[in-house]
PDB file of C-alpha atoms in Angstrom:
ATOM      1  CA  MET A   1       0.046   0.025  -0.111  1.00  0.00           C
ATOM      2  CA  HIS A   2       1.188   3.546  -1.000  1.00  0.00           C
ATOM      3  CA  HIS A   3       1.258   6.418   1.623  1.00  0.00           C
ATOM      4  CA  ARG A   4       2.633  10.243   0.985  1.00  0.00           C
ATOM      5  CA  LEU A   5       4.414   9.965   4.151  1.00  0.00           C
ATOM      6  CA  ILE A   6       5.447   7.201   6.626  1.00  0.00           C
ATOM      7  CA  ILE A   7       7.200   7.872  10.065  1.00  0.00           C
ATOM      8  CA  LEU A   8       9.362   5.101  11.590  1.00  0.00           C
ATOM      9  CA  GLY A   9       9.337   5.181  15.710  1.00  0.00           C
ATOM     10  CA  SER A  10       6.907   6.272  18.270  1.00  0.00           C
ATOM     11  CA  GLY A  11       9.165   8.224  20.595  1.00  0.00           C
ATOM     12  CA  PRO A  12       8.759  12.177  21.084  1.00  0.00           C
ATOM     13  CA  ALA A  13      10.407  12.687  17.529  1.00  0.00           C
ATOM     14  CA  GLY A  14       7.915  10.308  15.711  1.00  0.00           C
ATOM     15  CA  TYR A  15       5.013  11.552  17.777  1.00  0.00           C
ATOM     16  CA  THR A  16       5.755  14.913  17.220  1.00  0.00           C
ATOM     17  CA  ALA A  17       6.389  14.582  13.579  1.00  0.00           C
ATOM     18  CA  ALA A  18       3.165  12.807  13.195  1.00  0.00           C
ATOM     19  CA  ILE A  19       1.169  15.740  15.057  1.00  0.00           C
ATOM     20  CA  TYR A  20       2.717  18.103  12.584  1.00  0.00           C
ATOM     21  CA  ALA A  21       2.371  16.137   9.583  1.00  0.00           C
ATOM     22  CA  GLY A  22      -1.301  15.534  10.376  1.00  0.00           C
ATOM     23  CA  ARG A  23      -2.080  18.940  11.153  1.00  0.00           C
ATOM     24  CA  ALA A  24      -0.817  19.750   7.505  1.00  0.00           C
ATOM     25  CA  ASN A  25      -3.183  16.987   6.024  1.00  0.00           C
ATOM     26  CA  LEU A  26      -0.492  14.858   4.913  1.00  0.00           C
ATOM     27  CA  ALA A  27      -2.249  11.774   6.400  1.00  0.00           C
ATOM     28  CA  PRO A  28       0.992  10.113   8.077  1.00  0.00           C
ATOM     29  CA  VAL A  29       1.282   6.455   8.792  1.00  0.00           C
ATOM     30  CA  LEU A  30       3.333   5.900  11.835  1.00  0.00           C
ATOM     31  CA  LEU A  31       4.868   2.549  12.841  1.00  0.00           C
ATOM     32  CA  GLU A  32       5.241   2.072  16.387  1.00  0.00           C
ATOM     33  CA  GLY A  33       7.920  -0.290  16.578  1.00  0.00           C
ATOM     34  CA  MET A  34       8.966  -2.888  19.125  1.00  0.00           C
ATOM     35  CA  GLN A  35       8.762  -0.228  21.934  1.00  0.00           C
ATOM     36  CA  PRO A  36       5.743   2.203  21.816  1.00  0.00           C
ATOM     37  CA  GLY A  37       6.290   5.309  23.234  1.00  0.00           C
ATOM     38  CA  GLY A  38      10.028   4.742  22.969  1.00  0.00           C
ATOM     39  CA  GLN A  39      12.984   4.782  25.333  1.00  0.00           C
ATOM     40  CA  LEU A  40      11.100   7.407  27.423  1.00  0.00           C
ATOM     41  CA  THR A  41       8.731   4.569  28.677  1.00  0.00           C
ATOM     42  CA  ILE A  42      11.402   2.961  30.631  1.00  0.00           C
ATOM     43  CA  THR A  43      11.822   6.004  33.051  1.00  0.00           C
ATOM     44  CA  THR A  44       9.167   7.166  35.730  1.00  0.00           C
ATOM     45  CA  GLU A  45       8.438  10.775  36.325  1.00  0.00           C
ATOM     46  CA  ILE A  46       9.313  13.432  33.809  1.00  0.00           C
ATOM     47  CA  GLU A  47       9.947  16.931  35.340  1.00  0.00           C
ATOM     48  CA  ASN A  48      11.844  18.561  32.477  1.00  0.00           C
ATOM     49  CA  PHE A  49       9.516  18.518  29.824  1.00  0.00           C
ATOM     50  CA  PRO A  50       7.818  21.942  29.358  1.00  0.00           C
ATOM     51  CA  GLY A  51       4.191  22.367  30.314  1.00  0.00           C
ATOM     52  CA  PHE A  52       3.926  19.979  33.288  1.00  0.00           C
ATOM     53  CA  ALA A  53       4.701  22.279  36.400  1.00  0.00           C
ATOM     54  CA  GLU A  54       4.254  19.096  38.719  1.00  0.00           C
ATOM     55  CA  GLY A  55       6.023  16.664  36.418  1.00  0.00           C
ATOM     56  CA  ILE A  56       4.232  13.733  34.573  1.00  0.00           C
ATOM     57  CA  ASP A  57       4.288  10.099  34.324  1.00  0.00           C
ATOM     58  CA  ALA A  58       6.501   9.018  31.349  1.00  0.00           C
ATOM     59  CA  ASN A  59       3.981   6.415  29.939  1.00  0.00           C
ATOM     60  CA  GLU A  60       1.015   9.359  30.494  1.00  0.00           C
ATOM     61  CA  LEU A  61       3.097  11.824  28.553  1.00  0.00           C
ATOM     62  CA  MET A  62       3.664   9.438  25.515  1.00  0.00           C
ATOM     63  CA  ASP A  63      -0.005   8.415  25.687  1.00  0.00           C
ATOM     64  CA  GLN A  64      -1.101  12.048  25.400  1.00  0.00           C
ATOM     65  CA  MET A  65       1.303  12.503  22.396  1.00  0.00           C
ATOM     66  CA  ARG A  66      -0.353   9.257  20.763  1.00  0.00           C
ATOM     67  CA  GLN A  67      -3.872  10.793  21.004  1.00  0.00           C
ATOM     68  CA  GLN A  68      -2.888  13.998  19.724  1.00  0.00           C
ATOM     69  CA  CYS A  69      -1.260  12.115  16.749  1.00  0.00           C
ATOM     70  CA  GLU A  70      -4.513  10.486  16.160  1.00  0.00           C
ATOM     71  CA  ARG A  71      -6.744  13.338  16.769  1.00  0.00           C
ATOM     72  CA  PHE A  72      -5.304  14.766  13.492  1.00  0.00           C
ATOM     73  CA  GLY A  73      -5.478  12.018  11.453  1.00  0.00           C
ATOM     74  CA  THR A  74      -2.049   9.664  11.875  1.00  0.00           C
ATOM     75  CA  THR A  75      -2.660   6.037  11.349  1.00  0.00           C
ATOM     76  CA  ILE A  76      -0.628   4.292  13.731  1.00  0.00           C
ATOM     77  CA  LEU A  77       0.423   0.781  12.955  1.00  0.00           C
ATOM     78  CA  SER A  78       1.805  -1.464  15.818  1.00  0.00           C
ATOM     79  CA  ASN A  79       4.464  -2.954  13.454  1.00  0.00           C
ATOM     80  CA  LEU A  80       8.193  -3.231  12.985  1.00  0.00           C
ATOM     81  CA  CYS A  81       9.847  -2.294   9.707  1.00  0.00           C
ATOM     82  CA  VAL A  82      12.318  -5.227   9.147  1.00  0.00           C
ATOM     83  CA  LYS A  83      13.626  -4.249   5.684  1.00  0.00           C
ATOM     84  CA  ALA A  84      14.024  -0.746   3.819  1.00  0.00           C
ATOM     85  CA  ASP A  85      14.785   0.087   0.140  1.00  0.00           C
ATOM     86  CA  LEU A  86      15.655   3.669  -0.070  1.00  0.00           C
ATOM     87  CA  SER A  87      17.356   3.388  -3.521  1.00  0.00           C
ATOM     88  CA  GLN A  88      14.744   5.338  -5.332  1.00  0.00           C
ATOM     89  CA  SER A  89      11.481   6.759  -5.034  1.00  0.00           C
ATOM     90  CA  PRO A  90       8.582   5.720  -3.880  1.00  0.00           C
ATOM     91  CA  TYR A  91      10.799   4.198  -0.992  1.00  0.00           C
ATOM     92  CA  ARG A  92       9.846   0.418  -0.078  1.00  0.00           C
ATOM     93  CA  LEU A  93       9.418  -0.665   3.576  1.00  0.00           C
ATOM     94  CA  TRP A  94       9.027  -4.417   4.386  1.00  0.00           C
ATOM     95  CA  LEU A  95       6.977  -4.921   8.001  1.00  0.00           C
ATOM     96  CA  ASP A  96       7.350  -7.806  10.542  1.00  0.00           C
ATOM     97  CA  ASP A  97       3.912  -9.213   9.289  1.00  0.00           C
ATOM     98  CA  ASP A  98       5.416  -9.738   5.684  1.00  0.00           C
ATOM     99  CA  SER A  99       3.496  -6.838   4.312  1.00  0.00           C
ATOM    100  CA  GLU A 100       5.040  -4.067   2.198  1.00  0.00           C
ATOM    101  CA  LEU A 101       4.594  -0.304   2.153  1.00  0.00           C
ATOM    102  CA  THR A 102       5.759   2.522   0.007  1.00  0.00           C
ATOM    103  CA  CYS A 103       5.979   6.136   0.464  1.00  0.00           C
ATOM    104  CA  ASP A 104       7.047   9.250  -1.323  1.00  0.00           C
ATOM    105  CA  SER A 105       8.834  10.870   1.956  1.00  0.00           C
ATOM    106  CA  LEU A 106      10.199   8.905   5.186  1.00  0.00           C
ATOM    107  CA  ILE A 107      10.976  10.201   8.370  1.00  0.00           C
ATOM    108  CA  ILE A 108      13.454   7.984  10.475  1.00  0.00           C
ATOM    109  CA  ALA A 109      12.749   8.250  14.353  1.00  0.00           C
ATOM    110  CA  THR A 110      13.891   4.981  15.261  1.00  0.00           C
ATOM    111  CA  GLY A 111      15.734   6.130  18.461  1.00  0.00           C
ATOM    112  CA  ALA A 112      18.875   4.764  20.179  1.00  0.00           C
ATOM    113  CA  THR A 113      18.823   1.971  22.557  1.00  0.00           C
ATOM    114  CA  ALA A 114      21.192   2.511  25.872  1.00  0.00           C
ATOM    115  CA  LYS A 115      23.771  -0.323  26.336  1.00  0.00           C
ATOM    116  CA  TYR A 116      23.579  -2.119  29.389  1.00  0.00           C
ATOM    117  CA  LEU A 117      25.799  -4.502  31.259  1.00  0.00           C
ATOM    118  CA  GLY A 118      23.572  -7.618  30.584  1.00  0.00           C
ATOM    119  CA  LEU A 119      22.607  -8.179  34.307  1.00  0.00           C
ATOM    120  CA  GLU A 120      19.117  -9.385  35.292  1.00  0.00           C
ATOM    121  CA  ASP A 121      19.319  -6.799  38.072  1.00  0.00           C
ATOM    122  CA  GLU A 122      19.302  -4.031  35.646  1.00  0.00           C
ATOM    123  CA  LYS A 123      15.699  -5.304  34.393  1.00  0.00           C
ATOM    124  CA  LYS A 124      14.562  -5.694  37.909  1.00  0.00           C
ATOM    125  CA  TYR A 125      15.305  -2.428  39.265  1.00  0.00           C
ATOM    126  CA  MET A 126      14.833  -0.454  35.933  1.00  0.00           C
ATOM    127  CA  GLY A 127      12.955   2.771  37.174  1.00  0.00           C
ATOM    128  CA  GLN A 128      13.750   1.852  40.848  1.00  0.00           C
ATOM    129  CA  GLY A 129      17.144   2.952  40.998  1.00  0.00           C
ATOM    130  CA  VAL A 130      18.635   1.971  37.744  1.00  0.00           C
ATOM    131  CA  SER A 131      18.837   4.769  34.920  1.00  0.00           C
ATOM    132  CA  ALA A 132      20.556   5.160  31.674  1.00  0.00           C
ATOM    133  CA  CYS A 133      19.894   8.928  31.724  1.00  0.00           C
ATOM    134  CA  ALA A 134      21.435  11.124  34.617  1.00  0.00           C
ATOM    135  CA  THR A 135      19.940  14.488  32.994  1.00  0.00           C
ATOM    136  CA  CYS A 136      16.687  12.857  33.006  1.00  0.00           C
ATOM    137  CA  ASP A 137      16.678  11.176  36.585  1.00  0.00           C
ATOM    138  CA  GLY A 138      19.555  12.665  38.465  1.00  0.00           C
ATOM    139  CA  PHE A 139      16.871  15.015  40.013  1.00  0.00           C
ATOM    140  CA  PHE A 140      15.577  12.087  42.154  1.00  0.00           C
ATOM    141  CA  TYR A 141      18.979  11.527  43.865  1.00  0.00           C
ATOM    142  CA  ARG A 142      19.450  14.885  45.237  1.00  0.00           C
ATOM    143  CA  LYS A 143      21.749  14.410  48.580  1.00  0.00           C
ATOM    144  CA  LYS A 144      21.927  10.607  47.866  1.00  0.00           C
ATOM    145  CA  VAL A 145      24.514   8.217  46.880  1.00  0.00           C
ATOM    146  CA  VAL A 146      24.944   6.990  43.346  1.00  0.00           C
ATOM    147  CA  ALA A 147      27.162   5.169  41.092  1.00  0.00           C
ATOM    148  CA  VAL A 148      28.135   5.463  37.186  1.00  0.00           C
ATOM    149  CA  VAL A 149      29.323   2.817  35.317  1.00  0.00           C
ATOM    150  CA  GLY A 150      31.743   3.698  32.501  1.00  0.00           C
ATOM    151  CA  GLY A 151      35.125   5.369  31.641  1.00  0.00           C
ATOM    152  CA  GLY A 152      34.459   7.411  28.633  1.00  0.00           C
ATOM    153  CA  ASP A 153      33.399  11.155  27.952  1.00  0.00           C
ATOM    154  CA  THR A 154      29.682  10.231  28.482  1.00  0.00           C
ATOM    155  CA  ALA A 155      30.332   8.650  31.954  1.00  0.00           C
ATOM    156  CA  CYS A 156      32.489  11.428  33.072  1.00  0.00           C
ATOM    157  CA  GLU A 157      30.035  13.987  32.097  1.00  0.00           C
ATOM    158  CA  GLU A 158      27.168  12.095  33.852  1.00  0.00           C
ATOM    159  CA  ALA A 159      29.294  11.765  37.176  1.00  0.00           C
ATOM    160  CA  ASN A 160      30.194  15.549  36.993  1.00  0.00           C
ATOM    161  CA  TYR A 161      26.398  16.300  36.592  1.00  0.00           C
ATOM    162  CA  LEU A 162      25.283  13.937  39.328  1.00  0.00           C
ATOM    163  CA  ALA A 163      27.934  15.469  41.424  1.00  0.00           C
ATOM    164  CA  GLY A 164      25.911  18.671  41.608  1.00  0.00           C
ATOM    165  CA  LEU A 165      23.028  16.892  42.953  1.00  0.00           C
ATOM    166  CA  ALA A 166      23.992  13.785  45.014  1.00  0.00           C
ATOM    167  CA  SER A 167      26.102  13.786  48.211  1.00  0.00           C
ATOM    168  CA  LYS A 168      28.731  11.335  46.678  1.00  0.00           C
ATOM    169  CA  VAL A 169      29.226   9.882  43.426  1.00  0.00           C
ATOM    170  CA  TYR A 170      31.464   6.651  42.512  1.00  0.00           C
ATOM    171  CA  LEU A 171      32.437   6.055  39.064  1.00  0.00           C
ATOM    172  CA  ILE A 172      32.894   2.329  38.330  1.00  0.00           C
ATOM    173  CA  VAL A 173      35.541   1.804  35.798  1.00  0.00           C
ATOM    174  CA  ARG A 174      36.402  -1.826  34.550  1.00  0.00           C
ATOM    175  CA  LYS A 175      39.970  -0.770  33.262  1.00  0.00           C
ATOM    176  CA  ASP A 176      42.670   0.789  35.156  1.00  0.00           C
ATOM    177  CA  HIS A 177      42.316   4.109  33.428  1.00  0.00           C
ATOM    178  CA  LEU A 178      39.719   6.638  31.900  1.00  0.00           C
ATOM    179  CA  ARG A 179      39.025   6.556  28.316  1.00  0.00           C
ATOM    180  CA  ALA A 180      37.905  10.099  28.218  1.00  0.00           C
ATOM    181  CA  SER A 181      39.251  13.164  27.093  1.00  0.00           C
ATOM    182  CA  GLN A 182      42.054  14.856  29.216  1.00  0.00           C
ATOM    183  CA  ILE A 183      39.863  17.620  30.424  1.00  0.00           C
ATOM    184  CA  MET A 184      36.933  15.363  31.423  1.00  0.00           C
ATOM    185  CA  GLN A 185      39.411  13.106  33.408  1.00  0.00           C
ATOM    186  CA  GLU A 186      40.605  16.177  35.206  1.00  0.00           C
ATOM    187  CA  ARG A 187      37.097  17.244  36.036  1.00  0.00           C
ATOM    188  CA  VAL A 188      36.360  13.982  37.352  1.00  0.00           C
ATOM    189  CA  LEU A 189      39.658  13.298  39.319  1.00  0.00           C
ATOM    190  CA  ASN A 190      39.573  16.792  40.826  1.00  0.00           C
ATOM    191  CA  ASN A 191      35.777  16.683  42.020  1.00  0.00           C
ATOM    192  CA  PRO A 192      35.802  15.932  45.603  1.00  0.00           C
ATOM    193  CA  LYS A 193      32.633  14.237  45.685  1.00  0.00           C
ATOM    194  CA  ILE A 194      33.414  11.807  43.122  1.00  0.00           C
ATOM    195  CA  GLU A 195      35.282   8.584  43.895  1.00  0.00           C
ATOM    196  CA  VAL A 196      36.809   6.399  40.770  1.00  0.00           C
ATOM    197  CA  LEU A 197      36.807   2.599  41.304  1.00  0.00           C
ATOM    198  CA  PHE A 198      39.406   1.541  38.924  1.00  0.00           C
ATOM    199  CA  LEU A 199      39.534  -2.073  38.018  1.00  0.00           C
ATOM    200  CA  THR A 200      36.102  -2.861  39.034  1.00  0.00           C
ATOM    201  CA  ASN A 201      33.060  -4.790  37.570  1.00  0.00           C
ATOM    202  CA  THR A 202      29.519  -5.021  38.712  1.00  0.00           C
ATOM    203  CA  LEU A 203      28.277  -8.335  39.537  1.00  0.00           C
ATOM    204  CA  GLY A 204      24.714  -7.427  40.378  1.00  0.00           C
ATOM    205  CA  LEU A 205      22.559  -5.207  42.423  1.00  0.00           C
ATOM    206  CA  TYR A 206      20.554  -5.506  45.709  1.00  0.00           C
ATOM    207  CA  GLY A 207      17.896  -3.744  47.390  1.00  0.00           C
ATOM    208  CA  GLU A 208      13.943  -4.590  48.803  1.00  0.00           C
ATOM    209  CA  ASN A 209      12.094  -1.894  47.128  1.00  0.00           C
ATOM    210  CA  GLY A 210      14.509  -0.495  44.832  1.00  0.00           C
ATOM    211  CA  VAL A 211      18.416  -0.239  44.451  1.00  0.00           C
ATOM    212  CA  GLU A 212      20.204  -0.069  48.015  1.00  0.00           C
ATOM    213  CA  GLY A 213      23.520  -1.014  46.859  1.00  0.00           C
ATOM    214  CA  ALA A 214      25.793  -3.018  44.375  1.00  0.00           C
ATOM    215  CA  HIS A 215      27.748  -6.136  44.457  1.00  0.00           C
ATOM    216  CA  LEU A 216      31.310  -5.535  42.896  1.00  0.00           C
ATOM    217  CA  ILE A 217      34.295  -7.358  42.244  1.00  0.00           C
ATOM    218  CA  TYR A 218      37.844  -5.658  42.194  1.00  0.00           C
ATOM    219  CA  ASN A 219      40.494  -6.901  39.782  1.00  0.00           C
ATOM    220  CA  LYS A 220      38.861  -9.748  38.570  1.00  0.00           C
ATOM    221  CA  GLY A 221      41.422 -12.741  38.193  1.00  0.00           C
ATOM    222  CA  GLY A 222      43.946 -10.838  39.655  1.00  0.00           C
ATOM    223  CA  GLU A 223      45.972 -11.986  42.875  1.00  0.00           C
ATOM    224  CA  ASP A 224      44.025  -9.233  45.163  1.00  0.00           C
ATOM    225  CA  GLU A 225      40.808  -9.914  43.681  1.00  0.00           C
ATOM    226  CA  ARG A 226      38.057  -9.622  46.218  1.00  0.00           C
ATOM    227  CA  THR A 227      34.396  -9.022  46.219  1.00  0.00           C
ATOM    228  CA  TYR A 228      32.421  -6.435  48.154  1.00  0.00           C
ATOM    229  CA  ASP A 229      29.019  -4.720  48.570  1.00  0.00           C
ATOM    230  CA  LEU A 230      28.676  -0.836  48.053  1.00  0.00           C
ATOM    231  CA  PRO A 231      25.633   0.737  49.475  1.00  0.00           C
ATOM    232  CA  ILE A 232      24.373   3.089  46.903  1.00  0.00           C
ATOM    233  CA  ASP A 233      20.802   4.803  46.046  1.00  0.00           C
ATOM    234  CA  GLY A 234      20.901   4.887  42.139  1.00  0.00           C
ATOM    235  CA  PHE A 235      22.834   2.854  39.681  1.00  0.00           C
ATOM    236  CA  PHE A 236      23.552   4.865  36.225  1.00  0.00           C
ATOM    237  CA  LEU A 237      24.764   3.261  32.973  1.00  0.00           C
ATOM    238  CA  ALA A 238      26.970   5.459  31.074  1.00  0.00           C
ATOM    239  CA  ILE A 239      28.560   2.958  28.401  1.00  0.00           C
ATOM    240  CA  GLY A 240      27.095   4.337  25.538  1.00  0.00           C
ATOM    241  CA  HIS A 241      24.053   4.072  23.188  1.00  0.00           C
ATOM    242  CA  LYS A 242      23.332   2.086  20.233  1.00  0.00           C
ATOM    243  CA  PRO A 243      21.536   4.194  17.358  1.00  0.00           C
ATOM    244  CA  ASN A 244      18.906   2.081  15.739  1.00  0.00           C
ATOM    245  CA  SER A 245      20.025   2.907  12.152  1.00  0.00           C
ATOM    246  CA  GLU A 246      21.220  -0.785  10.717  1.00  0.00           C
ATOM    247  CA  LEU A 247      18.207  -0.679   8.263  1.00  0.00           C
ATOM    248  CA  PHE A 248      19.041   2.477   6.499  1.00  0.00           C
ATOM    249  CA  LEU A 249      23.169   1.819   6.414  1.00  0.00           C
ATOM    250  CA  PRO A 250      23.258   1.282   2.473  1.00  0.00           C
ATOM    251  CA  TRP A 251      21.648   4.899   1.827  1.00  0.00           C
ATOM    252  CA  VAL A 252      22.043   7.222   4.772  1.00  0.00           C
ATOM    253  CA  LYS A 253      25.566   8.586   5.861  1.00  0.00           C
ATOM    254  CA  ILE A 254      26.395   7.668   9.627  1.00  0.00           C
ATOM    255  CA  ASN A 255      29.007   8.701  12.104  1.00  0.00           C
ATOM    256  CA  GLU A 256      31.775   6.227  13.480  1.00  0.00           C
ATOM    257  CA  ASN A 257      29.340   5.425  16.211  1.00  0.00           C
ATOM    258  CA  GLY A 258      26.345   4.671  13.820  1.00  0.00           C
ATOM    259  CA  TYR A 259      24.303   7.799  14.408  1.00  0.00           C
ATOM    260  CA  ILE A 260      22.778   9.143  11.104  1.00  0.00           C
ATOM    261  CA  MET A 261      24.284  12.474   9.798  1.00  0.00           C
ATOM    262  CA  THR A 262      22.134  15.201   8.527  1.00  0.00           C
ATOM    263  CA  GLU A 263      22.769  18.209   6.482  1.00  0.00           C
ATOM    264  CA  GLY A 264      23.913  21.021   8.632  1.00  0.00           C
ATOM    265  CA  ASP A 265      21.232  21.948  11.365  1.00  0.00           C
ATOM    266  CA  SER A 266      18.463  20.385   9.397  1.00  0.00           C
ATOM    267  CA  PRO A 267      16.863  16.826   9.388  1.00  0.00           C
ATOM    268  CA  ARG A 268      17.574  16.194   5.578  1.00  0.00           C
ATOM    269  CA  THR A 269      19.725  12.909   5.113  1.00  0.00           C
ATOM    270  CA  GLY A 270      20.777  13.863   1.635  1.00  0.00           C
ATOM    271  CA  ILE A 271      18.107  11.262   0.431  1.00  0.00           C
ATOM    272  CA  PRO A 272      15.056  13.423  -1.221  1.00  0.00           C
ATOM    273  CA  GLY A 273      12.151  13.492   0.922  1.00  0.00           C
ATOM    274  CA  VAL A 274      14.088  11.132   3.644  1.00  0.00           C
ATOM    275  CA  TYR A 275      14.778  12.887   7.018  1.00  0.00           C
ATOM    276  CA  ALA A 276      16.219  11.517  10.468  1.00  0.00           C
ATOM    277  CA  ALA A 277      14.989  12.666  13.757  1.00  0.00           C
ATOM    278  CA  GLY A 278      15.318  12.291  17.493  1.00  0.00           C
ATOM    279  CA  ASP A 279      18.076   9.867  19.104  1.00  0.00           C
ATOM    280  CA  VAL A 280      19.023   8.086  15.793  1.00  0.00           C
ATOM    281  CA  ALA A 281      20.564  11.218  14.670  1.00  0.00           C
ATOM    282  CA  ASP A 282      21.571  12.848  17.989  1.00  0.00           C
ATOM    283  CA  PRO A 283      24.809  11.725  19.517  1.00  0.00           C
ATOM    284  CA  HIS A 284      25.079  14.611  22.024  1.00  0.00           C
ATOM    285  CA  TYR A 285      21.586  15.593  24.134  1.00  0.00           C
ATOM    286  CA  ARG A 286      19.061  12.352  23.964  1.00  0.00           C
ATOM    287  CA  GLN A 287      16.524  14.754  25.587  1.00  0.00           C
ATOM    288  CA  ALA A 288      12.875  14.148  24.802  1.00  0.00           C
ATOM    289  CA  VAL A 289      12.067  18.185  24.206  1.00  0.00           C
ATOM    290  CA  ILE A 290      15.098  18.161  21.531  1.00  0.00           C
ATOM    291  CA  ALA A 291      13.833  14.988  20.064  1.00  0.00           C
ATOM    292  CA  ALA A 292      10.145  16.387  19.842  1.00  0.00           C
ATOM    293  CA  ALA A 293      11.675  19.623  18.242  1.00  0.00           C
ATOM    294  CA  SER A 294      13.458  17.562  15.491  1.00  0.00           C
ATOM    295  CA  GLY A 295      10.430  15.722  14.806  1.00  0.00           C
ATOM    296  CA  ALA A 296       8.626  18.898  14.193  1.00  0.00           C
ATOM    297  CA  LYS A 297      11.469  19.936  11.902  1.00  0.00           C
ATOM    298  CA  ALA A 298      11.501  16.983   9.768  1.00  0.00           C
ATOM    299  CA  ALA A 299       7.566  16.806   9.263  1.00  0.00           C
ATOM    300  CA  MET A 300       7.796  20.687   8.186  1.00  0.00           C
ATOM    301  CA  GLU A 301      10.534  19.569   5.661  1.00  0.00           C
ATOM    302  CA  ALA A 302       8.476  16.674   4.469  1.00  0.00           C
ATOM    303  CA  GLU A 303       5.414  18.708   4.054  1.00  0.00           C
ATOM    304  CA  LYS A 304       7.703  21.153   1.889  1.00  0.00           C
ATOM    305  CA  TYR A 305       8.913  18.331  -0.162  1.00  0.00           C
ATOM    306  CA  LEU A 306       5.496  16.898  -0.750  1.00  0.00           C
ATOM    307  CA  GLN A 307       4.005  20.194  -2.045  1.00  0.00           C
ATOM    308  CA  GLY A 308       6.927  20.142  -4.609  1.00  0.00           C
ATOM    309  CA  LEU A 309       6.174  16.703  -5.997  1.00  0.00           C
TER     310      LEU A 309
END
């Protein structure tokens, strides 16, 4: 079946793109994918999205966006795109139910997935002390003790950010050094509220009604190997994100980390009528409000493109 505009992804970028496209009478079709509502739904309360003075539950916010999409004529399909052909227009998409769609314009808002250590406890305590976004959830840990996992720039940035809120920040680093840039290393090592735990891996987490501590191992396999428990209130993953861009690699340009590269400050990918919005094209900020804004830009670009056909 052919459509003028298809939007891939149901996070803030995808939903906002659908709202703008719907109001422009483009009758967009949105594919929700595997995680309706996107990454935001794995957190709990959102306090930094404008317009909600008392904060709002993440799932409620995304549900309201979804309803707003439908109000303006968006057709929402609970399908996953498993294959794409962007070699020529109309663009072809194959779905997980073996059906095929074509479109004149496409907005890629498939997001980026935070990398996890692979511990069962990460799932158990998700939203109850485990987070992959210090900017999103750090506010809830004011004057508490937290740990950040990672040794790169992202981990150091998050540790510094949390140090402005928490009473103590542990940076858990599996190697004997930090991979971060020199200036970020200095900021961490010179911050009195941050303690770096080198040669340390996390074995698990514990707590009755949320995270109360982490099971750690020091210098695994070494002569001085030891395991111990570290009391903490929050556990932040900062080992990177994996942008969901694989389907489009033969056609779109990506950076060294897999993020779709767009032209200047626009959402244009270089393929006529194909745009990227949200975290799949944002290696820096990864915030809902910024993703939503980029979704609006993508829809406005798509409208202009379709008018010109």
